[in-house]
Coordinates of C-alpha atoms and ligand atoms in Angstrom, one line a residue:
M1 CA 7.2 -12.8 -21.4
D2 CA 6.9 -9.1 -20.5
S3 CA 5.0 -7.5 -17.7
V4 CA 2.1 -6.6 -20.0
E5 CA 1.6 -10.2 -21.0
I6 CA 2.1 -11.5 -17.4
R7 CA -0.6 -9.2 -16.1
E8 CA -3.0 -10.0 -18.8
K9 CA -2.4 -13.8 -18.6
Y10 CA -2.9 -13.7 -14.9
I11 CA -6.2 -12.0 -15.0
S12 CA -7.6 -13.9 -18.0
F13 CA -6.5 -17.2 -16.5
F14 CA -8.5 -16.5 -13.3
E15 CA -11.4 -15.2 -15.3
S16 CA -11.5 -18.5 -17.1
K17 CA -11.8 -20.1 -13.7
G18 CA -14.9 -18.0 -12.8
H19 CA -13.2 -15.1 -11.1
K20 CA -14.3 -11.5 -11.5
Q21 CA -11.7 -8.8 -11.9
I22 CA -12.1 -6.1 -9.3
P23 CA -10.5 -2.6 -9.7
S24 CA -7.5 -1.7 -7.7
A25 CA -8.4 0.1 -4.5
P26 CA -6.5 3.4 -3.8
V27 CA -3.0 3.0 -2.4
V28 CA -4.2 4.6 0.8
P29 CA -6.8 2.4 2.6
E30 CA -10.2 4.1 2.2
N31 CA -11.8 3.5 5.5
D32 CA -8.8 2.3 7.6
P33 CA -6.8 5.1 9.2
S34 CA -4.7 2.6 11.1
V35 CA -2.5 1.9 8.1
L36 CA -0.6 4.3 5.9
F37 CA -0.8 2.2 2.8
N38 CA -2.1 -1.0 1.4
T39 CA 0.9 -3.3 1.7
A40 CA -0.8 -6.3 0.2
G41 CA -3.5 -7.1 -2.3
M42 CA -5.7 -8.6 0.4
Q43 CA -5.8 -5.5 2.6
P44 CA -8.7 -3.7 0.9
L45 CA -10.6 -7.0 1.0
V46 CA -10.4 -7.5 4.8
P47 CA -14.1 -6.7 5.4
Y48 CA -15.0 -9.4 2.8
L49 CA -12.5 -11.9 4.2
M50 CA -14.3 -11.3 7.5
G51 CA -17.6 -12.3 6.1
Q52 CA -19.2 -9.3 4.4
P53 CA -20.6 -10.4 1.0
H54 CA -18.6 -8.9 -1.9
P55 CA -20.8 -7.3 -4.6
Y56 CA -18.6 -9.1 -7.3
G57 CA -19.2 -12.5 -5.8
T58 CA -17.0 -15.2 -4.2
R59 CA -14.2 -15.5 -6.7
L60 CA -12.1 -12.4 -7.3
C61 CA -8.9 -11.4 -8.9
D62 CA -7.0 -8.2 -9.5
Y63 CA -3.8 -6.2 -9.5
Q64 CA -3.5 -3.9 -6.5
K65 CA -1.4 -0.8 -6.0
C66 CA 0.8 -1.5 -2.9
M67 CA 3.4 0.4 -1.0
R68 CA 5.9 -0.8 1.5
T69 CA 8.2 1.8 2.9
N70 CA 9.8 0.1 5.9
D71 CA 12.8 -0.6 3.8
L72 CA 12.9 2.7 2.0
D73 CA 16.6 3.2 2.6
E74 CA 17.3 -0.2 1.0
V75 CA 16.0 0.8 -2.3
G76 CA 18.9 1.0 -4.7
D77 CA 19.8 -2.7 -4.7
V78 CA 18.5 -5.3 -7.2
T79 CA 15.3 -6.2 -5.4
H80 CA 13.8 -3.4 -3.3
H81 CA 10.9 -1.2 -4.4
T82 CA 8.6 1.1 -2.5
F83 CA 5.6 1.0 -4.8
F84 CA 4.7 -2.3 -6.4
E85 CA 1.8 -4.1 -7.8
M86 CA 0.4 -7.3 -6.4
L87 CA -1.5 -9.8 -8.5
G88 CA -4.0 -11.7 -6.5
N89 CA -6.9 -14.1 -6.5
W90 CA -9.4 -14.8 -3.8
S91 CA -12.0 -17.3 -2.7
L92 CA -14.5 -15.9 -0.3
G93 CA -15.9 -19.1 1.2
D94 CA -15.9 -20.7 -2.2
Y95 CA -13.0 -23.0 -3.4
F96 CA -10.2 -24.0 -1.1
K97 CA -6.8 -25.7 -1.1
K98 CA -7.3 -28.1 -3.9
E99 CA -8.4 -25.6 -6.5
S100 CA -6.1 -22.9 -5.3
I101 CA -3.0 -25.0 -5.5
S102 CA -3.8 -26.8 -8.7
W103 CA -4.7 -23.5 -10.5
S104 CA -1.4 -21.9 -9.3
F105 CA 0.4 -24.9 -10.6
E106 CA -1.5 -24.7 -13.9
L107 CA -0.8 -21.0 -14.4
L108 CA 2.9 -21.3 -13.6
T109 CA 3.6 -24.4 -15.7
K110 CA 1.1 -24.0 -18.6
E111 CA 0.6 -20.3 -19.1
F112 CA 4.0 -19.0 -17.8
N113 CA 5.7 -22.1 -19.1
I114 CA 7.9 -22.7 -16.0
P115 CA 9.4 -26.2 -16.0
V116 CA 8.2 -28.2 -13.0
E117 CA 11.9 -28.8 -12.1
R118 CA 12.3 -25.1 -11.3
L119 CA 9.5 -25.1 -8.7
A120 CA 9.6 -25.9 -5.0
V121 CA 7.2 -25.1 -2.2
T122 CA 7.0 -24.6 1.6
V123 CA 4.0 -25.6 3.8
F124 CA 3.2 -25.1 7.4
K125 CA 4.9 -27.7 9.6
G126 CA 2.5 -27.3 12.5
N127 CA 3.0 -26.4 16.2
D128 CA 1.3 -27.2 19.4
I129 CA -1.8 -25.3 18.4
V130 CA -2.4 -26.2 14.8
A131 CA -1.4 -29.4 13.0
A132 CA 0.9 -29.5 10.0
D133 CA -0.7 -28.7 6.6
E134 CA -0.4 -32.2 5.1
E135 CA -3.4 -31.4 2.9
S136 CA -1.5 -28.8 1.0
A137 CA 1.6 -31.0 0.8
N138 CA -0.4 -33.9 -0.6
I139 CA -2.0 -31.7 -3.2
W140 CA 1.5 -30.5 -4.3
K141 CA 2.6 -34.1 -4.6
E142 CA -0.4 -35.0 -6.7
M143 CA 0.6 -32.0 -9.0
G144 CA 4.0 -33.6 -9.5
I145 CA 6.2 -31.7 -7.0
P146 CA 8.6 -34.3 -5.6
E147 CA 8.9 -34.7 -1.8
K148 CA 12.4 -33.3 -1.7
R149 CA 11.0 -30.0 -3.1
I150 CA 8.4 -29.6 -0.4
K151 CA 9.7 -28.2 2.9
Y152 CA 7.8 -27.7 6.1
L153 CA 8.4 -24.5 7.9
G154 CA 7.1 -22.9 11.1
E155 CA 4.7 -20.1 11.8
D156 CA 7.3 -17.4 11.0
D157 CA 7.4 -18.5 7.4
N158 CA 4.1 -20.3 6.7
W159 CA 1.4 -18.5 8.7
W160 CA -0.5 -15.4 7.6
P161 CA -0.5 -12.8 8.9
N162 CA 1.1 -14.1 12.2
M163 CA 0.1 -16.2 15.1
E164 CA -0.2 -13.3 17.5
L165 CA -2.9 -11.3 15.6
T166 CA -6.5 -12.0 16.2
G167 CA -8.9 -12.3 13.3
P168 CA -9.0 -14.6 10.2
C169 CA -5.7 -16.4 9.6
G170 CA -4.2 -19.6 8.5
P171 CA -1.4 -21.6 7.0
D172 CA 0.1 -20.6 3.7
T173 CA 2.1 -22.3 1.1
E174 CA 4.8 -20.4 -0.7
I175 CA 6.0 -21.2 -4.2
F176 CA 9.7 -20.8 -5.1
Y177 CA 11.4 -20.6 -8.4
F178 CA 15.1 -21.6 -9.0
R179 CA 16.5 -18.6 -10.9
S180 CA 20.1 -19.6 -11.3
E181 CA 21.8 -21.2 -14.3
D182 CA 23.5 -23.7 -11.9
E183 CA 22.4 -27.3 -11.8
I184 CA 19.2 -27.5 -9.8
P185 CA 19.8 -29.3 -6.5
E186 CA 17.6 -32.2 -6.0
E187 CA 16.8 -31.1 -2.4
F188 CA 15.1 -27.8 -2.0
D189 CA 16.7 -25.5 0.6
P190 CA 14.6 -22.4 1.3
E191 CA 17.7 -20.7 2.7
D192 CA 19.5 -21.0 -0.6
D193 CA 18.8 -17.7 -2.3
R194 CA 19.0 -19.1 -5.8
W195 CA 15.4 -20.1 -4.9
V196 CA 13.2 -17.0 -4.9
E197 CA 9.7 -16.9 -3.6
I198 CA 7.2 -15.9 -6.3
W199 CA 3.7 -16.6 -4.9
N200 CA 2.0 -17.0 -1.6
N201 CA -1.3 -18.8 -1.2
V202 CA -2.9 -18.2 2.2
F203 CA -5.6 -20.5 3.4
M204 CA -7.7 -18.6 5.9
Q205 CA -9.0 -21.5 7.8
Y206 CA -9.2 -20.3 11.3
N207 CA -10.3 -17.4 13.4
H208 CA -7.9 -16.4 16.1
N209 CA -10.3 -15.5 18.9
E210 CA -9.7 -12.8 21.5
D211 CA -9.4 -15.5 24.2
G212 CA -6.4 -17.0 22.3
T213 CA -8.1 -20.0 20.9
F214 CA -8.2 -20.9 17.2
T215 CA -11.5 -22.1 15.8
E216 CA -12.3 -23.3 12.2
L217 CA -14.0 -20.6 10.2
P218 CA -17.4 -21.5 8.9
K219 CA -16.5 -20.0 5.5
K220 CA -12.9 -20.6 4.5
N221 CA -11.1 -18.2 2.3
V222 CA -8.1 -18.2 0.0
D223 CA -5.9 -15.2 -0.4
T224 CA -3.0 -15.3 -2.8
G225 CA -0.5 -12.6 -3.7
M226 CA 2.2 -12.5 -6.4
G227 CA 4.4 -9.4 -6.8
L228 CA 4.4 -8.3 -10.4
E229 CA 7.9 -6.8 -10.3
R230 CA 9.4 -10.0 -9.1
I231 CA 7.6 -12.5 -11.3
T232 CA 8.5 -10.3 -14.3
A233 CA 12.2 -10.4 -13.5
V234 CA 12.0 -14.1 -12.9
L235 CA 10.3 -14.9 -16.2
E236 CA 12.5 -12.6 -18.1
G237 CA 15.6 -14.3 -16.6
V238 CA 17.1 -11.2 -15.0
T239 CA 18.4 -11.0 -11.4
D240 CA 18.2 -7.3 -11.3
N241 CA 14.5 -6.3 -11.1
Y242 CA 15.4 -3.0 -12.7
A243 CA 16.6 -4.8 -15.8
S244 CA 13.2 -6.2 -16.5
S245 CA 10.6 -4.8 -18.9
I246 CA 8.9 -3.0 -16.0
W247 CA 11.9 -0.6 -15.8
T248 CA 13.9 -0.6 -19.0
D249 CA 12.2 2.4 -20.6
V250 CA 12.4 4.4 -17.4
I251 CA 16.1 3.6 -16.9
E252 CA 16.8 4.5 -20.6
K253 CA 15.1 7.8 -20.0
I254 CA 17.3 8.5 -16.9
E255 CA 20.4 7.5 -19.0
Q256 CA 19.3 9.9 -21.7
I257 CA 18.7 12.8 -19.2
S258 CA 21.9 12.3 -17.3
A259 CA 24.0 11.3 -20.4
L260 CA 25.4 8.5 -18.3
T261 CA 25.0 4.7 -18.5
Y262 CA 23.1 2.5 -16.1
T263 CA 26.2 0.3 -15.7
G264 CA 28.3 2.0 -13.1
N265 CA 25.3 4.2 -11.9
E266 CA 22.9 1.5 -11.0
K267 CA 22.1 2.5 -7.4
A268 CA 21.3 6.2 -8.2
M269 CA 19.2 5.3 -11.3
R270 CA 17.2 2.6 -9.4
I271 CA 16.5 5.1 -6.7
I272 CA 15.3 7.8 -9.1
A273 CA 13.2 5.3 -11.1
D274 CA 11.6 3.7 -8.0
H275 CA 11.0 6.9 -6.1
I276 CA 9.6 8.9 -9.0
R277 CA 7.2 6.1 -9.9
S278 CA 6.0 5.9 -6.2
A279 CA 5.6 9.7 -6.1
V280 CA 3.5 9.6 -9.3
F281 CA 1.2 6.9 -8.0
M282 CA 0.9 8.5 -4.5
S283 CA 0.1 12.0 -5.8
A284 CA -2.3 10.6 -8.4
D285 CA -4.1 8.5 -5.9
P286 CA -7.8 9.4 -5.1
A287 CA -6.6 10.0 -1.5
G288 CA -4.9 13.1 -2.8
I289 CA -1.6 12.9 -0.9
K290 CA 0.5 16.0 -0.9
P291 CA 4.1 16.3 0.5
S292 CA 4.0 17.2 4.2
N293 CA 5.6 16.3 7.5
T294 CA 3.3 13.6 8.6
D295 CA 2.1 10.2 7.6
Q296 CA 1.8 9.5 3.8
G297 CA 2.7 13.1 3.0
Y298 CA 6.0 12.6 4.8
I299 CA 6.8 9.5 2.9
L300 CA 6.0 11.3 -0.4
R301 CA 8.3 14.1 0.6
R302 CA 11.2 11.8 1.4
L303 CA 10.8 9.9 -1.8
I304 CA 10.9 13.0 -3.9
R305 CA 13.8 14.5 -2.0
R306 CA 15.8 11.3 -2.1
A307 CA 15.2 11.1 -5.9
I308 CA 16.4 14.7 -6.2
R309 CA 19.6 14.0 -4.2
Y310 CA 20.4 11.1 -6.4
A311 CA 19.7 13.1 -9.5
K312 CA 22.2 15.6 -8.3
K313 CA 24.8 12.8 -7.9
L314 CA 24.3 12.0 -11.5
N315 CA 24.9 15.7 -12.3
I316 CA 21.4 16.1 -13.7
D317 CA 20.5 19.8 -13.9
I318 CA 17.9 19.9 -11.1
N319 CA 16.2 22.9 -12.4
S320 CA 15.5 21.3 -15.7
D321 CA 12.3 19.3 -16.3
W322 CA 14.0 16.0 -15.7
E323 CA 11.5 14.8 -13.1
Q324 CA 8.5 15.9 -15.3
E325 CA 9.9 13.8 -18.2
I326 CA 10.3 10.7 -16.1
A327 CA 6.8 11.2 -14.5
I328 CA 5.2 11.6 -17.9
L329 CA 6.8 8.4 -19.2
I330 CA 5.4 6.6 -16.1
I331 CA 2.0 8.1 -16.5
N332 CA 1.8 7.0 -20.1
K333 CA 3.0 3.5 -19.3
Y334 CA 0.4 2.8 -16.6
K335 CA -2.6 4.9 -17.5
K336 CA -4.2 2.0 -19.3
Y337 CA -4.5 0.2 -16.0
Y338 CA -4.9 3.2 -13.7
A339 CA -7.1 5.9 -15.2
E340 CA -6.4 8.3 -12.2
L341 CA -2.8 8.8 -13.6
E342 CA -4.2 10.5 -16.7
E343 CA -6.9 12.3 -14.8
N344 CA -4.5 13.7 -12.2
K345 CA -1.6 14.2 -14.5
Q346 CA -1.3 18.0 -13.8
V347 CA -1.6 17.4 -10.0
V348 CA 1.3 14.9 -10.2
L349 CA 3.5 17.2 -12.2
D350 CA 2.8 20.2 -9.9
V351 CA 3.5 18.2 -6.8
L352 CA 6.9 17.1 -8.1
K353 CA 7.9 20.6 -9.3
N354 CA 6.8 22.4 -6.1
E355 CA 8.5 19.9 -3.8
K356 CA 11.7 20.3 -5.8
I357 CA 11.6 24.1 -5.3
K358 CA 10.9 23.6 -1.5
F359 CA 13.7 21.1 -1.2
N360 CA 16.2 23.4 -2.8
R361 CA 15.4 25.9 -0.1
T362 CA 15.7 23.4 2.8
L363 CA 19.0 22.2 1.4
E364 CA 20.3 25.7 1.8
K365 CA 19.2 25.8 5.4
G366 CA 20.8 22.4 6.0
L367 CA 24.1 23.6 4.6
K368 CA 24.0 26.6 6.9
E369 CA 23.4 24.3 9.9
F370 CA 26.2 22.2 8.7
E371 CA 28.5 25.1 8.6
K372 CA 27.5 26.2 12.1
I373 CA 28.1 22.7 13.5
S374 CA 31.4 22.2 11.8
S375 CA 32.7 25.6 12.8
K376 CA 32.4 24.6 16.5
I377 CA 34.3 21.3 16.0
Q378 CA 37.7 21.4 17.7
D379 CA 38.9 17.9 17.6
G380 CA 38.2 17.1 14.0
K381 CA 35.3 14.8 14.9
M382 CA 31.5 15.3 14.4
D383 CA 29.5 13.4 17.0
K384 CA 26.6 11.1 16.2
D385 CA 24.0 13.5 17.6
N386 CA 24.9 16.3 15.2
A387 CA 25.1 13.8 12.3
F388 CA 21.7 12.5 13.2
R389 CA 20.3 16.0 13.6
L390 CA 21.4 16.8 10.1
Y391 CA 19.7 13.7 8.9
D392 CA 16.5 14.0 10.9
T393 CA 15.8 17.7 10.8
F394 CA 17.5 18.7 7.5
G395 CA 17.1 15.5 5.6
F396 CA 20.9 15.1 5.1
P397 CA 21.7 11.5 4.4
I398 CA 24.8 10.3 6.2
E399 CA 26.8 10.0 2.9
L400 CA 26.2 13.7 2.3
T401 CA 27.4 14.7 5.8
V402 CA 30.5 12.5 5.5
E403 CA 31.3 13.9 2.1
L404 CA 31.0 17.5 3.2
A405 CA 32.8 16.9 6.5
G406 CA 35.6 15.0 4.6
E407 CA 36.2 18.1 2.5
M408 CA 37.0 20.0 5.7
G409 CA 39.1 17.3 7.3
I410 CA 36.4 16.4 9.7
E411 CA 35.7 12.8 10.6
V412 CA 32.0 11.7 11.3
D413 CA 31.1 9.2 14.0
E414 CA 29.4 7.0 11.4
E415 CA 29.1 4.0 13.6
G416 CA 27.4 6.0 16.3
F417 CA 25.1 7.5 13.7
K418 CA 24.2 4.0 12.4
E419 CA 23.3 2.9 15.9
K420 CA 21.1 5.9 16.4
F421 CA 19.6 5.5 13.0
K422 CA 18.9 1.8 13.6
A423 CA 17.2 2.5 17.0
H424 CA 15.1 5.1 15.2
Q425 CA 14.2 2.8 12.4
E426 CA 13.2 0.0 14.8
L427 CA 11.0 2.4 16.5
S428 CA 9.3 3.4 13.3
R429 CA 9.1 -0.3 12.2
A430 CA 7.4 -1.1 15.5
G431 CA 5.1 1.7 14.7
A432 CA 4.5 0.4 11.3
K433 CA 3.8 -3.1 12.6
E434 CA 1.3 -1.7 15.0
K435 CA -0.4 0.1 12.2
F436 CA -0.5 -3.0 10.1
K437 CA -1.9 -4.9 13.0
G438 CA -4.6 -2.3 13.3
G439 CA -5.5 -2.8 9.7
L440 CA -6.2 -6.4 10.0
A441 CA -8.2 -6.2 13.2
S442 CA -11.9 -5.8 12.7
T443 CA -13.2 -2.2 12.6
G444 CA -13.9 -1.1 16.1
E445 CA -17.2 0.1 17.5
N446 CA -16.1 3.7 17.6
E447 CA -14.8 3.7 14.1
T448 CA -18.1 2.2 12.9
M449 CA -20.1 4.9 14.7
Y450 CA -17.8 7.6 13.3
H451 CA -18.3 6.1 9.9
T452 CA -22.1 6.5 10.1
A453 CA -21.5 10.0 11.4
T454 CA -19.6 11.0 8.2
H455 CA -22.7 10.0 6.2
L456 CA -24.9 12.2 8.4
F457 CA -22.5 15.1 8.0
N458 CA -22.4 14.7 4.3
A459 CA -26.2 14.9 4.2
A460 CA -26.4 17.8 6.7
L461 CA -23.9 19.9 4.9
K462 CA -25.8 19.4 1.7
K463 CA -28.9 20.8 3.4
V464 CA -27.1 23.7 5.1
V465 CA -24.5 24.7 2.6
G466 CA -26.0 23.5 -0.7
P467 CA -26.3 20.5 -3.0
D468 CA -22.8 21.1 -4.4
V469 CA -21.3 19.6 -1.2
H470 CA -19.8 16.3 -2.1
Q471 CA -17.5 14.0 -0.1
K472 CA -13.8 14.3 -1.1
G473 CA -12.4 11.9 1.5
S474 CA -12.7 10.7 5.0
N475 CA -10.4 9.4 7.7
I476 CA -11.6 7.8 10.8
T477 CA -9.9 6.8 14.1
A478 CA -11.3 5.5 17.3
E479 CA -11.0 9.1 18.6
R480 CA -12.5 11.3 15.9
M481 CA -13.8 11.6 12.3
R482 CA -12.4 13.7 9.6
F483 CA -14.5 14.6 6.6
D484 CA -13.4 16.4 3.4
F485 CA -16.0 18.0 1.1
T486 CA -16.3 20.4 -1.7
C487 CA -17.3 23.9 -0.7
D488 CA -16.1 27.2 -2.0
H489 CA -15.9 29.1 1.3
K490 CA -14.9 28.8 4.9
L491 CA -18.0 27.5 6.9
T492 CA -19.5 30.3 9.0
D493 CA -20.2 29.6 12.7
E494 CA -23.8 29.5 11.9
E495 CA -23.4 26.9 9.2
K496 CA -21.3 24.7 11.5
K497 CA -23.9 25.0 14.2
Q498 CA -26.8 24.2 11.9
A499 CA -25.0 21.2 10.5
E500 CA -24.1 19.9 13.9
E501 CA -27.7 20.4 15.2
L502 CA -29.1 18.6 12.2
V503 CA -26.8 15.6 12.7
N504 CA -27.7 15.5 16.4
K505 CA -31.4 15.7 15.6
W506 CA -31.1 12.7 13.2
I507 CA -29.2 10.9 16.0
D508 CA -32.0 11.6 18.4
E509 CA -34.6 10.5 15.9
G510 CA -33.2 7.0 15.8
L511 CA -33.1 6.6 12.0
T512 CA -32.7 3.1 10.7
V513 CA -29.6 2.3 8.6
V514 CA -30.3 0.0 5.8
K515 CA -27.9 -1.8 3.5
T516 CA -29.1 -2.7 0.0
E517 CA -27.3 -4.3 -2.9
M518 CA -28.2 -3.0 -6.3
N519 CA -26.8 -2.4 -9.8
K520 CA -24.5 0.6 -10.0
E521 CA -26.7 2.3 -12.6
D522 CA -29.8 2.0 -10.5
A523 CA -27.9 3.3 -7.5
V524 CA -26.7 6.4 -9.4
K525 CA -30.2 6.9 -10.8
S526 CA -31.7 6.7 -7.4
G527 CA -29.5 9.7 -6.5
A528 CA -27.3 7.9 -4.0
E529 CA -24.1 9.8 -3.1
C530 CA -20.9 8.4 -4.4
M531 CA -17.3 9.5 -4.3
F532 CA -15.5 7.7 -7.1
I533 CA -18.2 6.2 -9.4
E534 CA -15.7 4.5 -11.7
K535 CA -14.1 2.7 -8.8
Y536 CA -17.2 0.8 -8.1
P537 CA -18.2 -2.6 -9.5
D538 CA -21.5 -3.2 -11.4
R539 CA -23.1 -4.5 -8.2
V540 CA -22.8 -2.1 -5.3
T541 CA -24.0 -1.7 -1.8
V542 CA -25.9 1.4 -0.8
Y543 CA -26.4 2.5 2.8
T544 CA -29.5 4.6 3.4
I545 CA -30.2 6.3 6.7
G546 CA -33.9 7.0 7.2
D547 CA -34.8 9.3 4.3
V548 CA -31.9 11.7 4.9
S549 CA -29.0 10.0 3.3
A550 CA -28.1 7.4 0.6
E551 CA -24.5 6.6 -0.2
L552 CA -22.6 3.9 -2.1
C553 CA -20.3 2.5 0.5
G554 CA -18.7 -0.7 1.7
G555 CA -19.6 -0.1 5.3
P556 CA -19.6 -1.0 8.1
H557 CA -22.2 1.1 9.8
V558 CA -24.4 1.0 13.0
E559 CA -28.0 -0.3 12.4
N560 CA -29.6 2.8 13.9
T561 CA -28.5 6.3 14.5
S562 CA -29.6 6.1 18.1
K563 CA -26.4 4.2 18.7
L564 CA -24.4 7.4 18.2
P565 CA -23.6 9.9 21.0
H566 CA -24.1 13.5 20.1
I567 CA -21.3 14.9 17.9
K568 CA -19.4 18.2 17.9
I569 CA -17.3 19.9 15.1
K570 CA -13.9 20.6 16.6
K571 CA -12.2 22.1 13.7
E572 CA -12.9 23.4 10.2
E573 CA -10.1 24.2 7.7
A574 CA -9.2 24.3 4.1
V575 CA -7.6 21.3 2.4
S576 CA -7.1 22.7 -1.0
A577 CA -8.9 25.2 -3.3
G578 CA -12.6 24.4 -3.0
V579 CA -12.2 21.6 -0.5
R580 CA -12.8 22.0 3.2
R581 CA -12.3 19.6 6.1
I582 CA -14.1 19.2 9.4
K583 CA -13.0 17.2 12.3
A584 CA -15.7 16.1 14.7
V585 CA -15.8 14.1 18.0
F586 CA -18.5 12.4 20.0
V587 CA -19.4 14.2 23.2
E588 CA -21.0 13.0 26.4
Q589 CA -24.8 13.6 26.4
Ligands
LIG1 N1 -1.6 -11.7 2.0 C1 -0.6 -12.5 1.4 C2 0.7 -11.8 1.1 O1 0.7 -10.6 1.1 C3 -1.1 -13.2 0.1 O2 -1.7 -12.2 -0.7 O3 1.7 -12.4 0.8

């Protein structure tokens, strides 16, 4: 069964159980600046898991674009990816454990034809706060999973997202598949890596309150996630994810371009395949990510550069159109599921080409720095600080430094470098964890107020600059709002002042903010502002503010503009041709 069939079967199975397919959200969270990327299918659904009604109803399913970049440097082995897709189904206060588990079982055994003997599960074993999840264990037994194939694990394994975070949470049950040809052991051992986890069903049963207590949620949710890459490899019987139907054509393309075989060059080819695919999805994303030195842009830059380095290792002529060819293949493969790939094809190809040109220049600078460092070395040893500097500032991977140093008879303190590198990674992991934490926490008061302010600015700029002003993006933190919009010129001081005054006037007027659900068509007809019309479901929510603004939006917003302090534009700048950006902050009144 290939990935095309798996995707289709998953969606149609859940549709047959009353679920509505929702479109994938952008890979960069739309209204959540605290996370760089969606790392799980449930992330864009957080507001709905917290209780906001979803316009599609209470049973949802989808495939969601996700990125996990904590393990970027581990890509190259048989399992790691940066970009991946997550299949998921949700119950928003609708069905719970019984249906969720029995449908998972039915899909796996009937649609995907997995023999029951190859399945095993884990459930939450309980702790001093919450009891063991016997309910799930019993449902699995009823399904025919023998007791020896059901293991009880603690909160590190069977609680989502984790016990420390506040907000909706609960026990999960993870489903494992025995992927080896060996005889299947009667007793399931989650530590035995012949058993691979394929699906996670989270039962959001509790709210973890600020005061540390756990209370039962009035509406219980189900959140499940199954990585498409992994399930495809499993069902196709390959242990190397990159040997599955998701990758074979991409790998063949790289073989053809390099005139080398995958066997013997696996690591380099996997890295090129994975990183170019991620770069394609990132640069085609509605968030409009461009290579840069911060946040998502920095990840994009590293991915492209790492792909280039490995292409060099395969002796691919870097100045040829090798990366364009791979990108075009990927675009054609996925455009059926993600229309933005076709729409932004040229953008993607330009991003790749321009970054390649830039990297070639930096590489030259790095080589100069390398020469400078090595010319000063007396004892034949390069210390960890210089090796790390080459990595950190010039993007030299340690292998490259070791290789170049080796040619000059210089030894590199690799151990020291690794320690430094690890400390650095732990720092960024901690950072990433913080960011994820932020993503799950409820939207704060400040963010909500800034969110309403972006709607006001959108309306004010239309009045001041002209009706061609449309939102191109926004990014909100507790400290400020950022708003991107179409405009063919730098705002004059007068325009900035007028827009600001108008927004502050509306704030003073205390306009009511009203949320209405309606059909998409009616919303568009009514003239409501909307950023990506095709991304919205048939039923949408529209926020109107007095009679000055109406926008399709998921919220949240304040109920009245009088809740907002006055606001001031701090910065106005260009983002790209025809797109301007303002940053604004609340000021004391
Ligand atoms: N949120 C859970 C996960 O990412 C299930 O979707 O595994």
